[in-house]
Amino acid sequence: GQNIDQPTEMTATEGAIVQINCTYQTSGFNGLFWYQQHAGEAPTFLSYNVLDGLEEKGRFSSFLSRSKGYSYLLLKELQMKDSASYLCAVPKGLSGGYNKLIFGAGTRLAVHP
Amino acid sequence: EPEVTQTPSHQVTQMGQEVILRCVPISNHLYFYWYRQILGQKVEFLVSFYNNEISEKSEIFDDQFSVERPDGSNFTLKIRSTKLEDSAMYFCASSESGRNTGELFFGEGSRLTVL
């Protein structure tokens, strides 16, 4: 089955850098997603990694190590609007696909001035 | 920018009543999903739907739940006889691809409160 662990809460200062870690255990690996979820809103896609290494997208970067079952999301130049939950998720689908995402509990990030 | 829309945004119902939550997926998407999130808990998969049939469902999606695509644009989730524990935010999602690498686009959610 799938098991995903991420810290429950983190705090950081506006303008700083923060790294949110995620460890996972899966039976079969089809990549790893990061989603952002503001309180009371829908998750929105941030990144998808299927190969080892760092993928950079503006202020946000995501890293994957398949051998370690480990990913992190790196947020640079933090802004107040980055205060949200960050959800690590892995797909578990039928052999033909279909997007059944298994989500972690999320890391609630609070950015303060 | 195309988006997934859901109605109602909030519904309050009595235990035992039937509820229908509606979704309009992104128009060129072929794969549709329902997820739910109980307050303070993780987002959980309920069901995926493709080509007018359920492709996968979770243990949560029991006989009280059903999904339907009644026309070319709507995708509905019906809960036949609501229970207190059905209180949650229900998210509809759609994707262009059914591959596990495809991005999901979520709607804003329908908050269901069962009294």
PDB file of C-alpha atoms in Angstrom:
ATOM      1  CA  GLY A   1       0.000   0.000   0.000  1.00  0.00           C
ATOM      2  CA  GLN A   2       0.887   3.672   0.113  1.00  0.00           C
ATOM      3  CA  ASN A   3       2.194   5.539   3.149  1.00  0.00           C
ATOM      4  CA  ILE A   4       3.126   9.211   3.097  1.00  0.00           C
ATOM      5  CA  ASP A   5       4.706  11.200   5.908  1.00  0.00           C
ATOM      6  CA  GLN A   6       5.228  14.932   6.110  1.00  0.00           C
ATOM      7  CA  PRO A   7       5.605  17.339   9.021  1.00  0.00           C
ATOM      8  CA  THR A   8       2.347  18.684  10.389  1.00  0.00           C
ATOM      9  CA  GLU A   9       3.310  22.328  10.724  1.00  0.00           C
ATOM     10  CA  MET A  10       6.130  24.697   9.858  1.00  0.00           C
ATOM     11  CA  THR A  11       6.692  28.388  10.343  1.00  0.00           C
ATOM     12  CA  ALA A  12       8.949  30.699   8.377  1.00  0.00           C
ATOM     13  CA  THR A  13       9.695  34.363   7.896  1.00  0.00           C
ATOM     14  CA  GLU A  14       8.697  36.435   4.900  1.00  0.00           C
ATOM     15  CA  GLY A  15      11.567  36.541   2.389  1.00  0.00           C
ATOM     16  CA  ALA A  16      13.185  33.374   3.727  1.00  0.00           C
ATOM     17  CA  ILE A  17      13.550  29.893   2.228  1.00  0.00           C
ATOM     18  CA  VAL A  18      11.703  26.866   3.572  1.00  0.00           C
ATOM     19  CA  GLN A  19      11.999  23.172   2.732  1.00  0.00           C
ATOM     20  CA  ILE A  20       9.038  20.854   3.253  1.00  0.00           C
ATOM     21  CA  ASN A  21       9.955  17.183   3.327  1.00  0.00           C
ATOM     22  CA  CYS A  22       7.925  14.164   2.334  1.00  0.00           C
ATOM     23  CA  THR A  23       8.789  10.501   2.681  1.00  0.00           C
ATOM     24  CA  TYR A  24       6.736   7.853   1.001  1.00  0.00           C
ATOM     25  CA  GLN A  25       6.389   4.118   0.700  1.00  0.00           C
ATOM     26  CA  THR A  26       4.578   2.781  -2.319  1.00  0.00           C
ATOM     27  CA  SER A  27       3.993  -0.510  -4.056  1.00  0.00           C
ATOM     28  CA  GLY A  28       5.066   0.625  -7.495  1.00  0.00           C
ATOM     29  CA  PHE A  29       6.068   4.211  -8.223  1.00  0.00           C
ATOM     30  CA  ASN A  30       4.387   6.514 -10.720  1.00  0.00           C
ATOM     31  CA  GLY A  31       5.817   9.826  -9.653  1.00  0.00           C
ATOM     32  CA  LEU A  32       5.066  12.279  -6.885  1.00  0.00           C
ATOM     33  CA  PHE A  33       2.929  15.403  -6.844  1.00  0.00           C
ATOM     34  CA  TRP A  34       2.935  18.514  -4.697  1.00  0.00           C
ATOM     35  CA  TYR A  35      -0.278  20.479  -4.304  1.00  0.00           C
ATOM     36  CA  GLN A  36      -0.947  23.729  -2.459  1.00  0.00           C
ATOM     37  CA  GLN A  37      -4.167  24.151  -0.510  1.00  0.00           C
ATOM     38  CA  HIS A  38      -5.224  27.424   1.086  1.00  0.00           C
ATOM     39  CA  ALA A  39      -7.627  27.069   3.986  1.00  0.00           C
ATOM     40  CA  GLY A  40     -11.137  26.278   2.773  1.00  0.00           C
ATOM     41  CA  GLU A  41     -10.069  26.080  -0.860  1.00  0.00           C
ATOM     42  CA  ALA A  42      -9.281  23.399  -3.427  1.00  0.00           C
ATOM     43  CA  PRO A  43      -5.833  21.881  -3.881  1.00  0.00           C
ATOM     44  CA  THR A  44      -3.914  23.408  -6.782  1.00  0.00           C
ATOM     45  CA  PHE A  45      -1.119  21.688  -8.650  1.00  0.00           C
ATOM     46  CA  LEU A  46       2.439  22.790  -7.954  1.00  0.00           C
ATOM     47  CA  SER A  47       4.749  20.112  -9.337  1.00  0.00           C
ATOM     48  CA  TYR A  48       5.216  16.563 -10.523  1.00  0.00           C
ATOM     49  CA  ASN A  49       8.451  14.568 -10.290  1.00  0.00           C
ATOM     50  CA  VAL A  50       9.037  11.137 -11.730  1.00  0.00           C
ATOM     51  CA  LEU A  51      12.823  11.221 -12.214  1.00  0.00           C
ATOM     52  CA  ASP A  52      15.459  11.856  -9.560  1.00  0.00           C
ATOM     53  CA  GLY A  53      16.676  15.398  -9.153  1.00  0.00           C
ATOM     54  CA  LEU A  54      15.487  18.933  -8.785  1.00  0.00           C
ATOM     55  CA  GLU A  55      12.762  20.555 -10.867  1.00  0.00           C
ATOM     56  CA  GLU A  56      12.670  24.322 -10.611  1.00  0.00           C
ATOM     57  CA  LYS A  57       9.613  26.416 -11.361  1.00  0.00           C
ATOM     58  CA  GLY A  58       9.971  30.046 -10.355  1.00  0.00           C
ATOM     59  CA  ARG A  59      10.096  30.433  -6.582  1.00  0.00           C
ATOM     60  CA  PHE A  60       9.129  26.797  -6.066  1.00  0.00           C
ATOM     61  CA  SER A  61      11.346  23.764  -6.655  1.00  0.00           C
ATOM     62  CA  SER A  62      10.708  20.099  -6.027  1.00  0.00           C
ATOM     63  CA  PHE A  63      13.254  17.355  -5.477  1.00  0.00           C
ATOM     64  CA  LEU A  64      12.898  13.598  -5.709  1.00  0.00           C
ATOM     65  CA  SER A  65      15.065  10.671  -4.667  1.00  0.00           C
ATOM     66  CA  ARG A  66      13.391   7.429  -5.654  1.00  0.00           C
ATOM     67  CA  SER A  67      15.983   5.227  -3.943  1.00  0.00           C
ATOM     68  CA  LYS A  68      15.341   7.003  -0.629  1.00  0.00           C
ATOM     69  CA  GLY A  69      11.584   7.363  -1.037  1.00  0.00           C
ATOM     70  CA  TYR A  70      12.025  11.055  -0.371  1.00  0.00           C
ATOM     71  CA  SER A  71      10.928  14.352  -1.843  1.00  0.00           C
ATOM     72  CA  TYR A  72      11.022  17.943  -0.774  1.00  0.00           C
ATOM     73  CA  LEU A  73       9.374  21.159  -1.847  1.00  0.00           C
ATOM     74  CA  LEU A  74      11.573  24.245  -1.642  1.00  0.00           C
ATOM     75  CA  LEU A  75       9.929  27.650  -1.432  1.00  0.00           C
ATOM     76  CA  LYS A  76      12.146  30.680  -1.910  1.00  0.00           C
ATOM     77  CA  GLU A  77      11.532  34.383  -1.236  1.00  0.00           C
ATOM     78  CA  LEU A  78       8.560  33.520   0.910  1.00  0.00           C
ATOM     79  CA  GLN A  79       5.522  35.745   0.717  1.00  0.00           C
ATOM     80  CA  MET A  80       2.617  36.012   3.126  1.00  0.00           C
ATOM     81  CA  LYS A  81       0.343  34.471   0.497  1.00  0.00           C
ATOM     82  CA  ASP A  82       2.429  31.277   0.660  1.00  0.00           C
ATOM     83  CA  SER A  83       0.777  30.520   4.012  1.00  0.00           C
ATOM     84  CA  ALA A  84      -1.121  27.343   3.127  1.00  0.00           C
ATOM     85  CA  SER A  85      -1.034  23.587   3.444  1.00  0.00           C
ATOM     86  CA  TYR A  86       1.331  21.745   1.133  1.00  0.00           C
ATOM     87  CA  LEU A  87       0.197  18.280   0.173  1.00  0.00           C
ATOM     88  CA  CYS A  88       2.490  15.513  -0.987  1.00  0.00           C
ATOM     89  CA  ALA A  89       0.670  12.907  -3.092  1.00  0.00           C
ATOM     90  CA  VAL A  90       1.462   9.751  -5.007  1.00  0.00           C
ATOM     91  CA  PRO A  91      -0.717   8.168  -7.657  1.00  0.00           C
ATOM     92  CA  LYS A  92      -1.997   4.680  -7.251  1.00  0.00           C
ATOM     93  CA  GLY A  93      -3.882   3.598 -10.280  1.00  0.00           C
ATOM     94  CA  LEU A  94      -4.925   0.573 -12.221  1.00  0.00           C
ATOM     95  CA  SER A  95      -2.385  -0.772 -14.665  1.00  0.00           C
ATOM     96  CA  GLY A  96      -3.982   1.330 -17.354  1.00  0.00           C
ATOM     97  CA  GLY A  97      -3.730   4.557 -15.397  1.00  0.00           C
ATOM     98  CA  TYR A  98      -6.511   6.622 -13.824  1.00  0.00           C
ATOM     99  CA  ASN A  99      -5.542   9.285 -11.393  1.00  0.00           C
ATOM    100  CA  LYS A 100      -6.180   7.919  -7.918  1.00  0.00           C
ATOM    101  CA  LEU A 101      -4.035  10.196  -5.815  1.00  0.00           C
ATOM    102  CA  ILE A 102      -3.086   9.193  -2.295  1.00  0.00           C
ATOM    103  CA  PHE A 103      -2.484  12.360  -0.313  1.00  0.00           C
ATOM    104  CA  GLY A 104      -0.373  12.930   2.742  1.00  0.00           C
ATOM    105  CA  ALA A 105      -1.912  14.785   5.658  1.00  0.00           C
ATOM    106  CA  GLY A 106      -0.271  17.995   4.469  1.00  0.00           C
ATOM    107  CA  THR A 107       2.163  20.435   6.023  1.00  0.00           C
ATOM    108  CA  ARG A 108       0.611  23.650   7.254  1.00  0.00           C
ATOM    109  CA  LEU A 109       3.042  26.495   6.571  1.00  0.00           C
ATOM    110  CA  ALA A 110       2.650  29.797   8.372  1.00  0.00           C
ATOM    111  CA  VAL A 111       4.644  32.714   6.970  1.00  0.00           C
ATOM    112  CA  HIS A 112       5.029  35.640   9.325  1.00  0.00           C
ATOM    113  CA  PRO A 113       6.474  39.126   8.770  1.00  0.00           C
TER     114      PRO A 113
ATOM    115  CA  GLU B   1      -8.688  29.941 -17.882  1.00  0.00           C
ATOM    116  CA  PRO B   2     -10.924  26.847 -17.872  1.00  0.00           C
ATOM    117  CA  GLU B   3     -11.952  25.603 -14.460  1.00  0.00           C
ATOM    118  CA  VAL B   4     -13.969  22.944 -12.699  1.00  0.00           C
ATOM    119  CA  THR B   5     -17.133  24.375 -11.174  1.00  0.00           C
ATOM    120  CA  GLN B   6     -19.173  22.862  -8.362  1.00  0.00           C
ATOM    121  CA  THR B   7     -22.608  23.517  -6.901  1.00  0.00           C
ATOM    122  CA  PRO B   8     -23.740  24.045  -4.264  1.00  0.00           C
ATOM    123  CA  SER B   9     -20.848  25.616  -2.400  1.00  0.00           C
ATOM    124  CA  HIS B  10     -22.461  24.670   0.894  1.00  0.00           C
ATOM    125  CA  GLN B  11     -25.351  22.345   1.692  1.00  0.00           C
ATOM    126  CA  VAL B  12     -26.871  21.582   5.055  1.00  0.00           C
ATOM    127  CA  THR B  13     -29.053  18.494   5.294  1.00  0.00           C
ATOM    128  CA  GLN B  14     -30.703  16.250   7.838  1.00  0.00           C
ATOM    129  CA  MET B  15     -29.367  12.787   8.490  1.00  0.00           C
ATOM    130  CA  GLY B  16     -31.034  10.244   6.217  1.00  0.00           C
ATOM    131  CA  GLN B  17     -31.746  12.707   3.433  1.00  0.00           C
ATOM    132  CA  GLU B  18     -30.490  12.335  -0.111  1.00  0.00           C
ATOM    133  CA  VAL B  19     -27.965  14.833  -1.426  1.00  0.00           C
ATOM    134  CA  ILE B  20     -26.764  15.480  -4.965  1.00  0.00           C
ATOM    135  CA  LEU B  21     -23.571  17.422  -5.533  1.00  0.00           C
ATOM    136  CA  ARG B  22     -22.981  18.760  -8.998  1.00  0.00           C
ATOM    137  CA  CYS B  23     -19.829  19.404 -10.983  1.00  0.00           C
ATOM    138  CA  VAL B  24     -19.019  20.745 -14.406  1.00  0.00           C
ATOM    139  CA  PRO B  25     -15.566  19.442 -15.379  1.00  0.00           C
ATOM    140  CA  ILE B  26     -13.266  21.203 -17.810  1.00  0.00           C
ATOM    141  CA  SER B  27     -14.817  20.739 -21.228  1.00  0.00           C
ATOM    142  CA  ASN B  28     -12.095  18.776 -23.024  1.00  0.00           C
ATOM    143  CA  HIS B  29     -11.324  16.526 -20.057  1.00  0.00           C
ATOM    144  CA  LEU B  30     -12.386  12.904 -20.190  1.00  0.00           C
ATOM    145  CA  TYR B  31     -11.559  11.669 -16.678  1.00  0.00           C
ATOM    146  CA  PHE B  32     -13.551  12.727 -13.657  1.00  0.00           C
ATOM    147  CA  TYR B  33     -13.101  12.202  -9.942  1.00  0.00           C
ATOM    148  CA  TRP B  34     -14.600  12.857  -6.570  1.00  0.00           C
ATOM    149  CA  TYR B  35     -12.450  13.381  -3.498  1.00  0.00           C
ATOM    150  CA  ARG B  36     -13.500  14.386  -0.025  1.00  0.00           C
ATOM    151  CA  GLN B  37     -11.847  16.073   2.918  1.00  0.00           C
ATOM    152  CA  ILE B  38     -13.243  15.814   6.420  1.00  0.00           C
ATOM    153  CA  LEU B  39     -12.405  18.947   8.375  1.00  0.00           C
ATOM    154  CA  GLY B  40      -8.795  18.854   9.544  1.00  0.00           C
ATOM    155  CA  GLN B  41      -8.043  15.574   7.780  1.00  0.00           C
ATOM    156  CA  LYS B  42      -6.385  14.527   4.558  1.00  0.00           C
ATOM    157  CA  VAL B  43      -7.890  14.629   1.090  1.00  0.00           C
ATOM    158  CA  GLU B  44      -9.272  11.164   0.277  1.00  0.00           C
ATOM    159  CA  PHE B  45     -10.047   9.561  -3.068  1.00  0.00           C
ATOM    160  CA  LEU B  46     -13.637   8.428  -3.557  1.00  0.00           C
ATOM    161  CA  VAL B  47     -14.113   7.459  -7.181  1.00  0.00           C
ATOM    162  CA  SER B  48     -12.832   7.878 -10.717  1.00  0.00           C
ATOM    163  CA  PHE B  49     -15.038   7.863 -13.804  1.00  0.00           C
ATOM    164  CA  TYR B  50     -14.243   7.443 -17.465  1.00  0.00           C
ATOM    165  CA  ASN B  51     -16.242   6.592 -20.556  1.00  0.00           C
ATOM    166  CA  ASN B  52     -19.509   6.648 -18.604  1.00  0.00           C
ATOM    167  CA  GLU B  53     -18.495   4.138 -16.030  1.00  0.00           C
ATOM    168  CA  ILE B  54     -16.668   3.924 -12.731  1.00  0.00           C
ATOM    169  CA  SER B  55     -13.035   2.979 -13.280  1.00  0.00           C
ATOM    170  CA  GLU B  56     -12.018   2.760  -9.647  1.00  0.00           C
ATOM    171  CA  LYS B  57     -13.569   3.395  -6.237  1.00  0.00           C
ATOM    172  CA  SER B  58     -12.315   3.430  -2.678  1.00  0.00           C
ATOM    173  CA  GLU B  59     -13.621   1.586   0.377  1.00  0.00           C
ATOM    174  CA  ILE B  60     -15.396   4.805   1.384  1.00  0.00           C
ATOM    175  CA  PHE B  61     -17.515   4.707  -1.786  1.00  0.00           C
ATOM    176  CA  ASP B  62     -20.108   2.214  -0.567  1.00  0.00           C
ATOM    177  CA  ASP B  63     -23.647   1.518  -1.787  1.00  0.00           C
ATOM    178  CA  GLN B  64     -24.845   4.854  -0.423  1.00  0.00           C
ATOM    179  CA  PHE B  65     -22.798   6.662  -3.047  1.00  0.00           C
ATOM    180  CA  SER B  66     -23.338   6.844  -6.779  1.00  0.00           C
ATOM    181  CA  VAL B  67     -22.013   8.952  -9.630  1.00  0.00           C
ATOM    182  CA  GLU B  68     -23.552   9.876 -12.924  1.00  0.00           C
ATOM    183  CA  ARG B  69     -22.842  11.906 -16.015  1.00  0.00           C
ATOM    184  CA  PRO B  70     -26.423  12.757 -16.953  1.00  0.00           C
ATOM    185  CA  ASP B  71     -25.514  14.903 -19.940  1.00  0.00           C
ATOM    186  CA  GLY B  72     -22.461  16.138 -21.814  1.00  0.00           C
ATOM    187  CA  SER B  73     -21.347  18.583 -19.188  1.00  0.00           C
ATOM    188  CA  ASN B  74     -22.432  17.624 -15.651  1.00  0.00           C
ATOM    189  CA  PHE B  75     -20.937  15.028 -13.321  1.00  0.00           C
ATOM    190  CA  THR B  76     -22.856  14.317 -10.136  1.00  0.00           C
ATOM    191  CA  LEU B  77     -22.253  12.616  -6.812  1.00  0.00           C
ATOM    192  CA  LYS B  78     -25.332  11.307  -5.007  1.00  0.00           C
ATOM    193  CA  ILE B  79     -25.413  10.249  -1.388  1.00  0.00           C
ATOM    194  CA  ARG B  80     -28.614   8.279  -0.896  1.00  0.00           C
ATOM    195  CA  SER B  81     -29.069   8.451   2.865  1.00  0.00           C
ATOM    196  CA  THR B  82     -26.639  10.826   4.514  1.00  0.00           C
ATOM    197  CA  LYS B  83     -24.929  10.036   7.797  1.00  0.00           C
ATOM    198  CA  LEU B  84     -23.297  12.420  10.241  1.00  0.00           C
ATOM    199  CA  GLU B  85     -19.880  11.156   9.177  1.00  0.00           C
ATOM    200  CA  ASP B  86     -20.553  12.221   5.581  1.00  0.00           C
ATOM    201  CA  SER B  87     -20.013  15.829   6.665  1.00  0.00           C
ATOM    202  CA  ALA B  88     -17.004  16.944   4.663  1.00  0.00           C
ATOM    203  CA  MET B  89     -15.808  19.075   1.791  1.00  0.00           C
ATOM    204  CA  TYR B  90     -16.366  17.211  -1.469  1.00  0.00           C
ATOM    205  CA  PHE B  91     -14.034  18.075  -4.321  1.00  0.00           C
ATOM    206  CA  CYS B  92     -14.712  17.253  -7.936  1.00  0.00           C
ATOM    207  CA  ALA B  93     -11.686  16.988 -10.203  1.00  0.00           C
ATOM    208  CA  SER B  94     -11.015  16.326 -13.842  1.00  0.00           C
ATOM    209  CA  SER B  95      -7.995  15.512 -15.973  1.00  0.00           C
ATOM    210  CA  GLU B  96      -7.190  15.439 -19.624  1.00  0.00           C
ATOM    211  CA  SER B  97      -5.165  12.276 -19.237  1.00  0.00           C
ATOM    212  CA  GLY B  98      -5.994   9.153 -17.303  1.00  0.00           C
ATOM    213  CA  ARG B  99      -2.341   8.289 -16.868  1.00  0.00           C
ATOM    214  CA  ASN B 100      -1.021   8.456 -13.344  1.00  0.00           C
ATOM    215  CA  THR B 101       1.193  11.311 -14.416  1.00  0.00           C
ATOM    216  CA  GLY B 102      -1.657  13.597 -15.349  1.00  0.00           C
ATOM    217  CA  GLU B 103      -2.426  16.769 -13.430  1.00  0.00           C
ATOM    218  CA  LEU B 104      -5.743  16.934 -11.637  1.00  0.00           C
ATOM    219  CA  PHE B 105      -7.764  20.140 -11.721  1.00  0.00           C
ATOM    220  CA  PHE B 106      -9.935  20.510  -8.643  1.00  0.00           C
ATOM    221  CA  GLY B 107     -13.130  22.461  -8.220  1.00  0.00           C
ATOM    222  CA  GLU B 108     -13.634  24.799  -5.278  1.00  0.00           C
ATOM    223  CA  GLY B 109     -15.541  22.150  -3.373  1.00  0.00           C
ATOM    224  CA  SER B 110     -19.008  21.607  -1.940  1.00  0.00           C
ATOM    225  CA  ARG B 111     -19.180  21.701   1.828  1.00  0.00           C
ATOM    226  CA  LEU B 112     -21.736  19.191   3.110  1.00  0.00           C
ATOM    227  CA  THR B 113     -22.987  19.479   6.671  1.00  0.00           C
ATOM    228  CA  VAL B 114     -25.177  16.650   7.945  1.00  0.00           C
ATOM    229  CA  LEU B 115     -27.178  17.407  11.091  1.00  0.00           C
TER     230      LEU B 115
END
